[in-house]
Short mmCIF file of C-alpha atoms in Angstrom, two decimals:
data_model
loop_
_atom_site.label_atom_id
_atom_site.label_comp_id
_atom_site.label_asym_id
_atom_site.label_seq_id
_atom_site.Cartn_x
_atom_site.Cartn_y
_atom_site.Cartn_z
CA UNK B 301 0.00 0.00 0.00
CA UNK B 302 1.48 3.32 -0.72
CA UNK B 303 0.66 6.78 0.59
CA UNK B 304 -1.00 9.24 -1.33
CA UNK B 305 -0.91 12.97 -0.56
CA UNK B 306 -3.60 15.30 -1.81
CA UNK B 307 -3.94 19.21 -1.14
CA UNK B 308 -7.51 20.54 -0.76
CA UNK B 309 -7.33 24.34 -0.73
CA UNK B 310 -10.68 25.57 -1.47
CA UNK B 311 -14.56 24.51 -2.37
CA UNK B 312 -13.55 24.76 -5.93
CA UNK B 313 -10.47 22.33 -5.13
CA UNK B 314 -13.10 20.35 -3.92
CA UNK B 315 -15.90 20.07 -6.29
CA UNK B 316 -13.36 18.86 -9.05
CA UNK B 317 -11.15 16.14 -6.88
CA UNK B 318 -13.50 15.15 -4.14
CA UNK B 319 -16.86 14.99 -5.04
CA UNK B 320 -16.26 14.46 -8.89
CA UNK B 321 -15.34 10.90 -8.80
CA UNK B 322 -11.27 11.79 -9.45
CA UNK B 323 -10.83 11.03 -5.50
CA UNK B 324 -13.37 7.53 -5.53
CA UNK B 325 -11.44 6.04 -7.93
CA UNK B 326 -7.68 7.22 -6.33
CA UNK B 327 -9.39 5.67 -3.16
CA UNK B 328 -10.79 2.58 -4.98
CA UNK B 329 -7.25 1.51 -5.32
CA UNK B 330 -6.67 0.90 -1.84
CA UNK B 331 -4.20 2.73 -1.47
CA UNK B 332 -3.42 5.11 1.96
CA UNK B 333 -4.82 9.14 0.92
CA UNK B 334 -4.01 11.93 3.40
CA UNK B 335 -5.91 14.96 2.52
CA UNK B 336 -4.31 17.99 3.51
CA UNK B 337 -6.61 20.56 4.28
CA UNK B 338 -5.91 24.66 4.38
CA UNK B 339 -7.99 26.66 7.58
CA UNK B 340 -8.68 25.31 10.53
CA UNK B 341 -12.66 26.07 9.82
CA UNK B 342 -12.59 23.80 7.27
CA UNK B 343 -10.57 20.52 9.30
CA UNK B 344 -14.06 19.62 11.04
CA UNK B 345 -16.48 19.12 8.03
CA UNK B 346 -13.56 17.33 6.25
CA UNK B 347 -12.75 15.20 8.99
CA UNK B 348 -16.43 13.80 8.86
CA UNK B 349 -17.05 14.41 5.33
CA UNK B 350 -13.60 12.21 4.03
CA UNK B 351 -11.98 10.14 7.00
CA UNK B 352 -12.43 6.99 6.77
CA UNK B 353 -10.48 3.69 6.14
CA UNK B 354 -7.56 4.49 4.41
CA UNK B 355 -8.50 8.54 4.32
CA UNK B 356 -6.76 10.76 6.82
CA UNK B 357 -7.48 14.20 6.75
CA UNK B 358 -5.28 16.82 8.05
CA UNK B 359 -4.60 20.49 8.63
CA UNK B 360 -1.96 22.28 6.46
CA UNK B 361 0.22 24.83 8.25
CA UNK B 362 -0.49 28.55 7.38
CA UNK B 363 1.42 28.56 4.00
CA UNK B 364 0.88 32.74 3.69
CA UNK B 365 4.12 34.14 4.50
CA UNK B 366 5.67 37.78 3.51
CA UNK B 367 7.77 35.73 0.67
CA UNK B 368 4.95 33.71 -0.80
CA UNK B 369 2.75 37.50 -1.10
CA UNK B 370 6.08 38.42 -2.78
CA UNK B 371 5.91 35.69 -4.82
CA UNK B 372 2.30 35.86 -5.80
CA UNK B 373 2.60 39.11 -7.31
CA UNK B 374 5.76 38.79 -9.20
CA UNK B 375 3.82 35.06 -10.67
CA UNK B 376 0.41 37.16 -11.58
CA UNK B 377 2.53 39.81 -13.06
CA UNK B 378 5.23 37.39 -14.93
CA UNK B 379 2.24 35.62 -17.03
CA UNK B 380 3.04 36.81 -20.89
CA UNK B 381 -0.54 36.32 -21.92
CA UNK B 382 -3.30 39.23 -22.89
CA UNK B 383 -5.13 38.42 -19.77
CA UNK B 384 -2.44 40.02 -17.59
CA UNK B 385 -1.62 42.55 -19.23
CA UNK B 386 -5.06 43.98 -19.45
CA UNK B 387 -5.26 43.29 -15.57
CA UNK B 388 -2.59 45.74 -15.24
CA UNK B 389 -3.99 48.55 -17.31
CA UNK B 390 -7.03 48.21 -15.48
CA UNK B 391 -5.98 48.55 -12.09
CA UNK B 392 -4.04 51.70 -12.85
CA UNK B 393 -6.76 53.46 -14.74
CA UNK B 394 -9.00 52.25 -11.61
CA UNK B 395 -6.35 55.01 -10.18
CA UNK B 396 -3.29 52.10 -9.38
CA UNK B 397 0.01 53.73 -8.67
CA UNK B 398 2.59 54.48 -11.41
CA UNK B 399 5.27 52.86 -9.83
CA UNK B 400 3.72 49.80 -8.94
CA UNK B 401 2.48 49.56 -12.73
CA UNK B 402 5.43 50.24 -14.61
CA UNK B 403 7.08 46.97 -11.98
CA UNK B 404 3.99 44.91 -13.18
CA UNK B 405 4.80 45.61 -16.79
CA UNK B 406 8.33 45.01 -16.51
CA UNK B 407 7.88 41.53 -14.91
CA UNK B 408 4.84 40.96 -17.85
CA UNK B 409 7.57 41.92 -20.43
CA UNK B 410 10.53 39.48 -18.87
CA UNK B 411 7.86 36.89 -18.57
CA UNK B 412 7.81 36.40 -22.52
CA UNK B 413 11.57 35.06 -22.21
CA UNK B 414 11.94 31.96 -20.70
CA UNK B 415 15.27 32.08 -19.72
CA UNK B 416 13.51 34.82 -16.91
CA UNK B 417 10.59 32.24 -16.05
CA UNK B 418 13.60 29.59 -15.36
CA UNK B 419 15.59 31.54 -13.31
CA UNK B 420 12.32 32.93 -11.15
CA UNK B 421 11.97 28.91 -10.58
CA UNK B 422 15.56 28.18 -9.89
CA UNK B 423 15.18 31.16 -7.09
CA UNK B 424 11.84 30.24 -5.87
CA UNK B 425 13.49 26.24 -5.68
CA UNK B 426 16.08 27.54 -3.10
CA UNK B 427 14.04 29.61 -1.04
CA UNK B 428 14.53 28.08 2.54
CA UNK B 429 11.35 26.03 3.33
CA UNK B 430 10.47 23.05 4.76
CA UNK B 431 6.60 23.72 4.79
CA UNK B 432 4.82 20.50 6.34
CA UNK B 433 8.39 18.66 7.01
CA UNK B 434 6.31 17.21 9.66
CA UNK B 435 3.46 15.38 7.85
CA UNK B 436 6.28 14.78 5.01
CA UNK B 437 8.74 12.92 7.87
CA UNK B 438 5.20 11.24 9.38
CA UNK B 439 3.59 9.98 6.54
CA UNK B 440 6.92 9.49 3.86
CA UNK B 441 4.04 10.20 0.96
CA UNK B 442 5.25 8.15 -2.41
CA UNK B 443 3.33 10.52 -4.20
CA UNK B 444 1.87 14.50 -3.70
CA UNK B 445 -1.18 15.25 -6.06
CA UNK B 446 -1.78 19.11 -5.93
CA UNK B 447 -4.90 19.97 -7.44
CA UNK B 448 -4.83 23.99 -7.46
CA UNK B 449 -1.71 24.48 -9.11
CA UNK B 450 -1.34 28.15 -8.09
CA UNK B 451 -2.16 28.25 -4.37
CA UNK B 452 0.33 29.32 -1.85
CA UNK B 453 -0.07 25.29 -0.38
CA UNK B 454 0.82 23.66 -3.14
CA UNK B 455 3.52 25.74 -4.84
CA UNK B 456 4.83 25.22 -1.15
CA UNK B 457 4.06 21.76 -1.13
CA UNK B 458 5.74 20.92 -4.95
CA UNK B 459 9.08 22.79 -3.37
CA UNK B 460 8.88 20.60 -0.72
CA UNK B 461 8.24 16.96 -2.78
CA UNK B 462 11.07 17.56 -5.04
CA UNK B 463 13.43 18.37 -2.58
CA UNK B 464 12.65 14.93 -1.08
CA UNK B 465 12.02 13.09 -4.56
CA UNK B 466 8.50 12.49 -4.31
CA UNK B 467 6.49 12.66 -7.37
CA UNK B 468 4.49 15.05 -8.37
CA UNK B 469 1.06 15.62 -10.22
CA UNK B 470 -0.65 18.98 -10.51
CA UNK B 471 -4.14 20.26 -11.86
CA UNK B 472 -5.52 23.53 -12.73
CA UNK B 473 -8.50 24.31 -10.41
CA UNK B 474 -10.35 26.25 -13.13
CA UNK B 475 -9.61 26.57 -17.34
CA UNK B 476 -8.48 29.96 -16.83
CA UNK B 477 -5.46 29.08 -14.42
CA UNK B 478 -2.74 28.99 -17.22
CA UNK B 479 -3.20 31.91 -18.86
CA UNK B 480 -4.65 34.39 -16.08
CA UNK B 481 -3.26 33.58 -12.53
CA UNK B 482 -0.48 30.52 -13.14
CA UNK B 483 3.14 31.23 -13.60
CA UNK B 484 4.15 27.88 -13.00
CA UNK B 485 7.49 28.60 -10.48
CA UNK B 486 7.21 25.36 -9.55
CA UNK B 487 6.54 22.39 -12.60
CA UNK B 488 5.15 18.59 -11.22
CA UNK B 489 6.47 15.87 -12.68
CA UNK B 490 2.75 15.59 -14.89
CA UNK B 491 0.28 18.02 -15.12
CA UNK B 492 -3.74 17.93 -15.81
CA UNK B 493 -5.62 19.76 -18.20
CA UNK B 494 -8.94 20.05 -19.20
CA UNK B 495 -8.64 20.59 -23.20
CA UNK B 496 -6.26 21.04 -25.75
CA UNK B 497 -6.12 25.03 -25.30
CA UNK B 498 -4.93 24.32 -21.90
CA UNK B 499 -2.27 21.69 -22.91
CA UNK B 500 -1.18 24.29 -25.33
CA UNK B 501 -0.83 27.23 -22.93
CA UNK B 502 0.93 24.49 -20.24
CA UNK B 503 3.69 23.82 -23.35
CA UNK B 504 3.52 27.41 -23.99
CA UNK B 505 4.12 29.67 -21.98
CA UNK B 506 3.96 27.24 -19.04
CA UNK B 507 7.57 25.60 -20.39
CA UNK B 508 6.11 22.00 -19.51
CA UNK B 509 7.64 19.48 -21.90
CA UNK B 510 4.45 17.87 -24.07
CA UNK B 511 5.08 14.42 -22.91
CA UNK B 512 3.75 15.49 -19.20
CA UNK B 513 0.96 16.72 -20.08
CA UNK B 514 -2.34 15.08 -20.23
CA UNK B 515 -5.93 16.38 -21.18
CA UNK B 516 -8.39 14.51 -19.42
CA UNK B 517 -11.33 16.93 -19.72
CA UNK B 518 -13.37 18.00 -16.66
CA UNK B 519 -13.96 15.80 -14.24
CA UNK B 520 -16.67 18.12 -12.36
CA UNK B 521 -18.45 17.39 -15.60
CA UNK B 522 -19.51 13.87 -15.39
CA UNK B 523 -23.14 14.03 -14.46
CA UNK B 524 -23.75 15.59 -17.02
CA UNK B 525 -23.80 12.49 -18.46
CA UNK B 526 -26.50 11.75 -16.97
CA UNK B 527 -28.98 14.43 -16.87
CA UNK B 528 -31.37 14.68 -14.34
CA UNK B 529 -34.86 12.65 -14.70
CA UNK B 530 -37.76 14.92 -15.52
CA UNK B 531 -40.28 13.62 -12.55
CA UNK B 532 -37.17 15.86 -10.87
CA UNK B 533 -39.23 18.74 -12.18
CA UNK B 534 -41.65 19.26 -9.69
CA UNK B 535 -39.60 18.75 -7.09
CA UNK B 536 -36.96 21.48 -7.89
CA UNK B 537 -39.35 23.71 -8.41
CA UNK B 538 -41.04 23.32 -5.40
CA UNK B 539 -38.32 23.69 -3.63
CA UNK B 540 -37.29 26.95 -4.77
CA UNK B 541 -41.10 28.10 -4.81
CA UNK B 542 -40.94 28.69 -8.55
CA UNK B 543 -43.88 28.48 -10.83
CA UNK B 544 -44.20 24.85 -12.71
CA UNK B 545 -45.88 26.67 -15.38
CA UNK B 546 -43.39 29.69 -16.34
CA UNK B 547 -40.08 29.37 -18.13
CA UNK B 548 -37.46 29.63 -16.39
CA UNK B 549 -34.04 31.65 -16.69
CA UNK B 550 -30.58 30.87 -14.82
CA UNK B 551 -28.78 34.13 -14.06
CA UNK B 552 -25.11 33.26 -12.92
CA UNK B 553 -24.43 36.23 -10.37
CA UNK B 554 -20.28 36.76 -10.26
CA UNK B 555 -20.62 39.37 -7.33
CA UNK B 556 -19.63 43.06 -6.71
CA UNK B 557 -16.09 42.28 -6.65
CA UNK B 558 -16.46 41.66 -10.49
CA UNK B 559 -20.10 43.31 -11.52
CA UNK B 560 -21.04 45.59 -9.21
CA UNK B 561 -24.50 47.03 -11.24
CA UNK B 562 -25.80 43.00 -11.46
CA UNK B 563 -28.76 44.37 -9.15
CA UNK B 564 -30.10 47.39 -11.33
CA UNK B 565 -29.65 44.72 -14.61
CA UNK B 566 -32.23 42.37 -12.30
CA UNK B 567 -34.75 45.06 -11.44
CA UNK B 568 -35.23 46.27 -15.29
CA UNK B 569 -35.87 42.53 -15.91
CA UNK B 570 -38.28 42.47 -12.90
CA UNK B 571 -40.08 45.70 -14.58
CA UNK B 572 -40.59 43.83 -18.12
CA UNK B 573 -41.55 40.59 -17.10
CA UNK B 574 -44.30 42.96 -14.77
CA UNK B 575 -45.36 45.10 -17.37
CA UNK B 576 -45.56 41.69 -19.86
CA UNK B 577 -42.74 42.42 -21.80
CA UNK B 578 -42.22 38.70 -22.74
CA UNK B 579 -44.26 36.43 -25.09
CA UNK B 580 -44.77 33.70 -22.89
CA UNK B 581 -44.38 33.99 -18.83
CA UNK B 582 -41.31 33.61 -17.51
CA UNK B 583 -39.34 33.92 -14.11
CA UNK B 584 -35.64 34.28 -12.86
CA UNK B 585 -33.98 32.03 -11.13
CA UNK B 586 -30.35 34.58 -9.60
CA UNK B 587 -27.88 32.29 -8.66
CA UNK B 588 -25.31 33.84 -6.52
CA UNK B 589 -21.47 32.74 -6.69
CA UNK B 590 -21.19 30.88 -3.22
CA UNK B 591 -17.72 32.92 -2.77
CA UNK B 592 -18.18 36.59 -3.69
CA UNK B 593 -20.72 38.56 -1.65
CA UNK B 594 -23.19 40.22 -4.11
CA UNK B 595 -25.33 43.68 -3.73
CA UNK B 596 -28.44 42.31 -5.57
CA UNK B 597 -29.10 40.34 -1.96
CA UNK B 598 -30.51 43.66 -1.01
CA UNK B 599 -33.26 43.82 -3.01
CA UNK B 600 -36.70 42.49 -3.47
CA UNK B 601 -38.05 41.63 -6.65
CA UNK B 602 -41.72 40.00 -7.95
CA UNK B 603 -39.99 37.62 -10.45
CA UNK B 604 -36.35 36.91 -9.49
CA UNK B 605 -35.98 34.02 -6.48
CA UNK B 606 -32.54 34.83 -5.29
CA UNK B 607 -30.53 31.66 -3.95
CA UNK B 608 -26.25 31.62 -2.66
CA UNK B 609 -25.82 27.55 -3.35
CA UNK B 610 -23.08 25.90 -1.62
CA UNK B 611 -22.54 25.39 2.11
CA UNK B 612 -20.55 27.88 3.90
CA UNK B 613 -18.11 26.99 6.26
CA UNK B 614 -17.06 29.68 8.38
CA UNK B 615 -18.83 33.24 9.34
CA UNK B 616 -15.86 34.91 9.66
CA UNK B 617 -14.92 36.23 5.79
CA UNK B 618 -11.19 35.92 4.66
CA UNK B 619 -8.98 37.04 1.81
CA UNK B 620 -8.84 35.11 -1.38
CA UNK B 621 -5.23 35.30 -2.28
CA UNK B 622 -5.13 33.06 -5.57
CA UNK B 623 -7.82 35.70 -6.35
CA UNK B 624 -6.75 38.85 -5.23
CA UNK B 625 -10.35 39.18 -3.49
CA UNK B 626 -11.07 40.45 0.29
CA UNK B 627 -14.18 39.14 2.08
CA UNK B 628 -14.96 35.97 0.95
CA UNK B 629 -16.93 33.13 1.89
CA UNK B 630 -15.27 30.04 3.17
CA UNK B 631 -17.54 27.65 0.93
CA UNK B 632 -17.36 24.17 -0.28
CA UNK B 633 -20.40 22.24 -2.88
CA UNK B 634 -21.41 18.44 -1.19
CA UNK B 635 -22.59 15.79 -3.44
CA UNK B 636 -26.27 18.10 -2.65
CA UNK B 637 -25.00 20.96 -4.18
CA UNK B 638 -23.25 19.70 -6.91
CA UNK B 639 -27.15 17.94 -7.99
CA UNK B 640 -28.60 21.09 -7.72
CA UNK B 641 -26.26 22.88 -9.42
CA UNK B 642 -27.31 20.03 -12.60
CA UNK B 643 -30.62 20.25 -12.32
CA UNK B 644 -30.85 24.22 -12.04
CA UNK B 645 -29.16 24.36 -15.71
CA UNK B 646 -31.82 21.13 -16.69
CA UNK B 647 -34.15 22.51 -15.89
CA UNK B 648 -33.46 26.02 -16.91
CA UNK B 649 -34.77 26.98 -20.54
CA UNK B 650 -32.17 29.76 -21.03
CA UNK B 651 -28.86 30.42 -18.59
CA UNK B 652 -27.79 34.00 -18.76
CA UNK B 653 -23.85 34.90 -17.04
CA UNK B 654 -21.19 37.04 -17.47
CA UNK B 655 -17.69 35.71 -18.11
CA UNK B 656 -18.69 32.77 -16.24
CA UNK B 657 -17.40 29.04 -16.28
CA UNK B 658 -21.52 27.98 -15.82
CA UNK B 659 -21.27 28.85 -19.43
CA UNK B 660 -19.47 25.59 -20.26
CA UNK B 661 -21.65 23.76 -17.93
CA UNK B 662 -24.62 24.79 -19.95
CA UNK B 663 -23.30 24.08 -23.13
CA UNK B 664 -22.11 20.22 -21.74
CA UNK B 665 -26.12 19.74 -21.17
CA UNK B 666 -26.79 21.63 -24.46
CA UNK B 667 -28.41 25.09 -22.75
CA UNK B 668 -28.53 28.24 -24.65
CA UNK B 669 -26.47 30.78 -23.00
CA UNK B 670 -26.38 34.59 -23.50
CA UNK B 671 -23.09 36.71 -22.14
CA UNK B 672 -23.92 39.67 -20.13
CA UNK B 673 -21.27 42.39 -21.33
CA UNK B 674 -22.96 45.59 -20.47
CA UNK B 675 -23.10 47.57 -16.87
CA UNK B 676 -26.51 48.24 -15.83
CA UNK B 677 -27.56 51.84 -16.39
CA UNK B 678 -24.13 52.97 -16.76
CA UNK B 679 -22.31 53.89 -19.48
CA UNK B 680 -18.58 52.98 -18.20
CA UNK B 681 -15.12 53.90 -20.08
CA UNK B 682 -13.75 50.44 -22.10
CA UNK B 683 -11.25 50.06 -19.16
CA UNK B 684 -13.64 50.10 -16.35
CA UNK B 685 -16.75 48.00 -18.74
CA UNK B 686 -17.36 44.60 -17.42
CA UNK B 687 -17.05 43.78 -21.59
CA UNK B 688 -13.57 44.08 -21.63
CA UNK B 689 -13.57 40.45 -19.12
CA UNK B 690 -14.69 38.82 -22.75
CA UNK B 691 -11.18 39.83 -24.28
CA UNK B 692 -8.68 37.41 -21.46
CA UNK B 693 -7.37 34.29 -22.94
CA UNK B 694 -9.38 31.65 -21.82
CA UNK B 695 -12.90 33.40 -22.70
CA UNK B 696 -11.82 34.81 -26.44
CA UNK B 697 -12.05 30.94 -27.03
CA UNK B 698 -15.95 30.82 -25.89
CA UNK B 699 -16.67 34.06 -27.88
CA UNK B 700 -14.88 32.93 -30.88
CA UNK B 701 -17.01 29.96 -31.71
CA UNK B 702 -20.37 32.63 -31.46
CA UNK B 703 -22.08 29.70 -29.79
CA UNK B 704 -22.86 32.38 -26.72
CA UNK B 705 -24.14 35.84 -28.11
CA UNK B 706 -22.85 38.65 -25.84
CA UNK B 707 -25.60 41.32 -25.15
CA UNK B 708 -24.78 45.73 -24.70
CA UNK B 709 -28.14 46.59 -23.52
CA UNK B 710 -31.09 45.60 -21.29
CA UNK B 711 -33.04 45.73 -24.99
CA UNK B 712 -30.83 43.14 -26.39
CA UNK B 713 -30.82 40.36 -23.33
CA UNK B 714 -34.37 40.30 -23.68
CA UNK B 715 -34.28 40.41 -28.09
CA UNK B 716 -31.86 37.01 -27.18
CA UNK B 717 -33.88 35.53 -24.22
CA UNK B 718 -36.93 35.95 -26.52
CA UNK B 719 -34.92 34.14 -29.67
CA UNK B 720 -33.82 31.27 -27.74
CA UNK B 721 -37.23 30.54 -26.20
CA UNK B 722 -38.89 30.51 -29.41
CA UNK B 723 -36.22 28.76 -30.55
CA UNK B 724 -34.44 26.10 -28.33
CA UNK B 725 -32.10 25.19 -31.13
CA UNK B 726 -30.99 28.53 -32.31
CA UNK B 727 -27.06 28.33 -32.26
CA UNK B 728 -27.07 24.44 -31.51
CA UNK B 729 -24.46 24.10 -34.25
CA UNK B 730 -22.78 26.43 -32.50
CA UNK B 731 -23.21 25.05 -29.38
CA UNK B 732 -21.54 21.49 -30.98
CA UNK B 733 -18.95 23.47 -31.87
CA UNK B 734 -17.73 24.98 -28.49
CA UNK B 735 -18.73 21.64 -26.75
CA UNK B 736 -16.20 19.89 -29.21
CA UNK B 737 -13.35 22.35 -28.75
CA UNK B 738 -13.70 23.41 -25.17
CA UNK B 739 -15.18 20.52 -23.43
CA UNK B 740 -12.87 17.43 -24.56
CA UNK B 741 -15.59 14.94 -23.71
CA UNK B 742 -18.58 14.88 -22.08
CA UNK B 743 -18.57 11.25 -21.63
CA UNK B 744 -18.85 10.63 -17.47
CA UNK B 745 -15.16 9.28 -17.91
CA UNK B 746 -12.98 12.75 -17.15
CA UNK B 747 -12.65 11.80 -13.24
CA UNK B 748 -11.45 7.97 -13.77
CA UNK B 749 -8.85 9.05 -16.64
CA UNK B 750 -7.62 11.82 -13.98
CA UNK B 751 -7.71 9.20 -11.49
CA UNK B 752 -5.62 7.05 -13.72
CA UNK B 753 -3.07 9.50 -14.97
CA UNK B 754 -2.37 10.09 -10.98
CA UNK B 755 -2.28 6.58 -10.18
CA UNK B 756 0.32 6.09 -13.04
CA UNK B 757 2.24 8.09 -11.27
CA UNK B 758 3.13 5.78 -8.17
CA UNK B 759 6.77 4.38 -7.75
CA UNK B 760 6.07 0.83 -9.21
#
C-alpha cells in the first residue's frame, strides 16, 4: 500500500477532486490518501465528510508568508498572456500607482523570455522552506497530487516533494489558471488539463515538456452524463417556490467584486416581465457565486428568487489570495449541491452569465447561454466595462465559436432571451462546436482518466 498525498485548498479544489469521482477512484485503489486541508474552519467538516479507512485528513500549516505574497505578485505579473496585461492597465486606470504599474509591466515583459521564467523557478526552488516537514517525515508520501496548481499550499508543497524526490502531479483548479493567474514557479512531474487550449498554454508559456501533459477533460463534468430525470421537475421547483408553469431563466451572479451594477440589470428585468414584456411567462432564477458577496441580496423583486448555493463553512470572511479578493466566503459544494447545481441548468430553458465558467456547464447539457457584457444603467469607459472580461485568454475561445451571443443593452438580453425561447435550437451548431473544442468529452469518464493519470504516477 502506498501513501497518497492530496492538497484541498478551497470549495472549488473540492468540487473537481473530491466529489467528482477523481478522488473515488484514487481511493478505490486501496491505497493510503491523506488529505491535507488549508484553515482550521474547514478541518471539522472534512474530517467527517472524508476520514475513513484508508483517508486521513489533516490540517496544512499557514502557507501565507511575507515571501509567498512576494511571490504571488511577481507570478500574476510574470504571465506573458493578454489576460495580464489587461489586468494591469485596469488597475491603474482604476487610479493604481505608477510605480507599482510600470514593476507589473516590466515583470509581464521578462515573462515572454523563458530564460527569466527559469531563473524565477531556480530562485523560488532555493528559497529556505520546509513547509509541512512534519506530515512529510510522518507519513513518507510516495506521491503529492496538488490539485490547485497556483495556491500558496501547493507551490509550497511541490518545493517541498522535489526536494525529497517524491512525485508530483498537478491540476488547474479552473480553465483559466494557465493563462490568467499561473506562472508555474514550480513544474510537477505531470500536469492535468482540461482541453487542448490548456495543454497548449501548459507547453507554452507554461515551459512543460508535451510528454507530461495530459488532457483529461473535466472531471466536475460527469453528471452531465447523466442528466437529471424529468419527474425531478416538480420537485426542484417546489423547492425553490418557482412556478411549474413559467419558463425559467438561470442568471449566474459573479458578485460586486467583479459586476457591481448585477442588481439594477435584475430590477429592469423584474419591470418587463411585470409590465408583460415577454411572449410567454417567464421567471428568474439569480444564482449567486457561493464565494463573492453580491449587492443584488438587497433587493426584493416580484420575479427573481434569489438563492447563494453551496454550504458555507465559516462566518468569519477571509482574503482570497489566488484571487486577489477580500471578504470571501469560506464555501465548499457536497454531493447536494453539486445535484442542484445540474438540475438548475436542466431545468433552466435559457442560462444568462457574465464571463462565467456555468457557461461551459450549460453548453455540456446543451443550454442556450447569453453573455452579459454591459453595466446596468451605466455607461462605463472600455477600461472600467465589465465587456472588456470577454477579451482574457481563456474566454476569447468561448466568444470565438459565437455559440454564446454577448448582449450591450437591457433591450438586447431580452431580443436574445426571446430568440432562444422561441427557438431552443438557435445556435445548436454552434453550441456542438464549443462543446467539441472546449469541453474534450462529455462522456462521465474525465474523473477515472484523472484518477488514472495520478495513479500512473506511483513508484512501481
Amino acid at each position: 500500500m502506498k501513501t497518497i498525498f492530496i492538497t484541498i485548498y478551497d470549495g472549488d479544489t473540492e468540487k473537481v477532486i473530491l466529489r467528482s469521482g477523481v478522488y473515488a477512484h484514487v481511493k478505490a485503489a486501496g491505497h493510503r490518501i491523506v488529505l491535507i486541508v488549508r484553515g482550521a474552519s474547514r478541518i471539522d467538516y472534512y474530517r467527517e465528510a472524508f476520514q475513513e479507512g484508508n483517508t486521513i485528513v489533516e490540517l496544512a500549516p499557514p502557507d501565507v508568508t511575507l515571501a509567498e505574497n512576494l511571490w504571488y505578485h511577481v507570478s500574476w505579473n510574470t504571465v506573458p498572456t493578454r489576460s495580464v496585461a489587461l489586468r494591469i492597465r485596469v488597475k491603474l486606470h482604476k487610479g493604481g500607482k505608477l510605480w507599482r504599474a510600470v514593476l507589473e509591466s516590466l515583470a509581464w515583459l521578462l515573462g515572454h523570455a523563458r530564460l527569466w521564467r527559469e531563473s524565477l523557478r531556480f530562485v523560488y526552488g532555493l528559497a529556505p522552506d520546509d513547509f509541512a516537514g512534519d506530515l512529510f517525515e510522518r507519513y513518507k508520501p510516495d506521491l503529492l497530487f496538488a490539485p490547485n496548481m497556483f495556491s500558496p499550499l501547493d507551490f509550497r508543497m511541490l518545493r517541498a516533494a522535489h526536494r525529497r524526490g517524491v512525485p508530483t502531479v498537478t491540476t488547474a483548479k479552473s480553465w483559466d489558471v494557465l493563462t490568467t493567474k499561473a506562472f508555474t514557479r514550480v513544474r510537477a512531474d505531470k500536469l492535468l488539463v482540461f482541453n487542448e487550449f490548456n495543454r497548449n498554454e501548459a507547453i507554452t508559456p507554461g515551459d512543460y515538456d508535451e510528454s507530461r501533459v495530459v488532457v483529461t477533460g473535466f472531471p466536475q463534468f460527469d453528471s452531465y452524463a447523466n442528466p437529471p430525470k424529468e419527474d425531478r421537475r416538480a420537485h426542484f421547483f417546489d423547492s425553490l417556490k418557482l412556478d411549474p408553469t413559467k419558463r425559467l431563466i438561470l442568471m449566474g451572479i459573479p458578485g460586486d467584486w467583479l459586476t457591481p451594477y448585477t442588481h439594477e440589470i435584475l430590477t429592469e428585468l423584474d419591470r418587463r416581465i411585470e409590465e408583460g414584456a415577454f411572449k410567454e411567462p417567464v421567471q428568474i432564477l439569480a444564482r449567486l457565486h457561493p464565494k463573492y458577496p453580491d449587492s443584488s441580496e438587497k433587493y426584493a423583486y416580484r420575479h427573481v428568487i434569489l438563492e447563494r448555493p453551496g454550504t458555507h463553512l465559516a462566518q468569519k470572511r477571509e482574503f482570497s489570495i489566488d484571487m486577489g479578493v477580500g471578504n470571501t466566503y469560506a464555501w465548499t459544494f457536497t454531493d447536494h449541491d453539486i445535484e442542484h447545481l445540474k438540475e438548475s441548468l436542466y431545468f433552466s430553458d435559457v442560462v444568462v452569465n457574465t464571463a462565467s465558467t456555468i457557461t461551459l456547464d450549460a453548453a455540456a447539457l446543451d443550454k442556450p447561454v447569453i453573455l452579459i457584457a454591459y453595466d446596468g444603467d451605466h455607461k462605463l469607459p472600455p477600461l472600467e466595462s465589465i465587456a472588456l472580461v470577454y477579451e482574457r485568454d481563456h474566454f476569447k475561445h468561448v466568444v470565438d465559436t459565437k455559440a454564446a451571443p454577448l448582449v450591450t443593452s437591457n433591450d438586447e438580453l431580452v431580443a436574445a432571451i426571446e430568440r432562444f425561447l422561441a427557438d431552443p435550437n438557435y445556435l445548436r451548431a454552434e453550441r456542438d462546436n464549443l462543446r467539441t473544442q472546449l469541453l474534450y468529452k462529455i462522456d462521465g469518464g474525465a474523473a477515472k482518466r484523472t484518477a488514472d493519470a495520478v495513479l500512473e504516477m506511483l513508484p512501481k
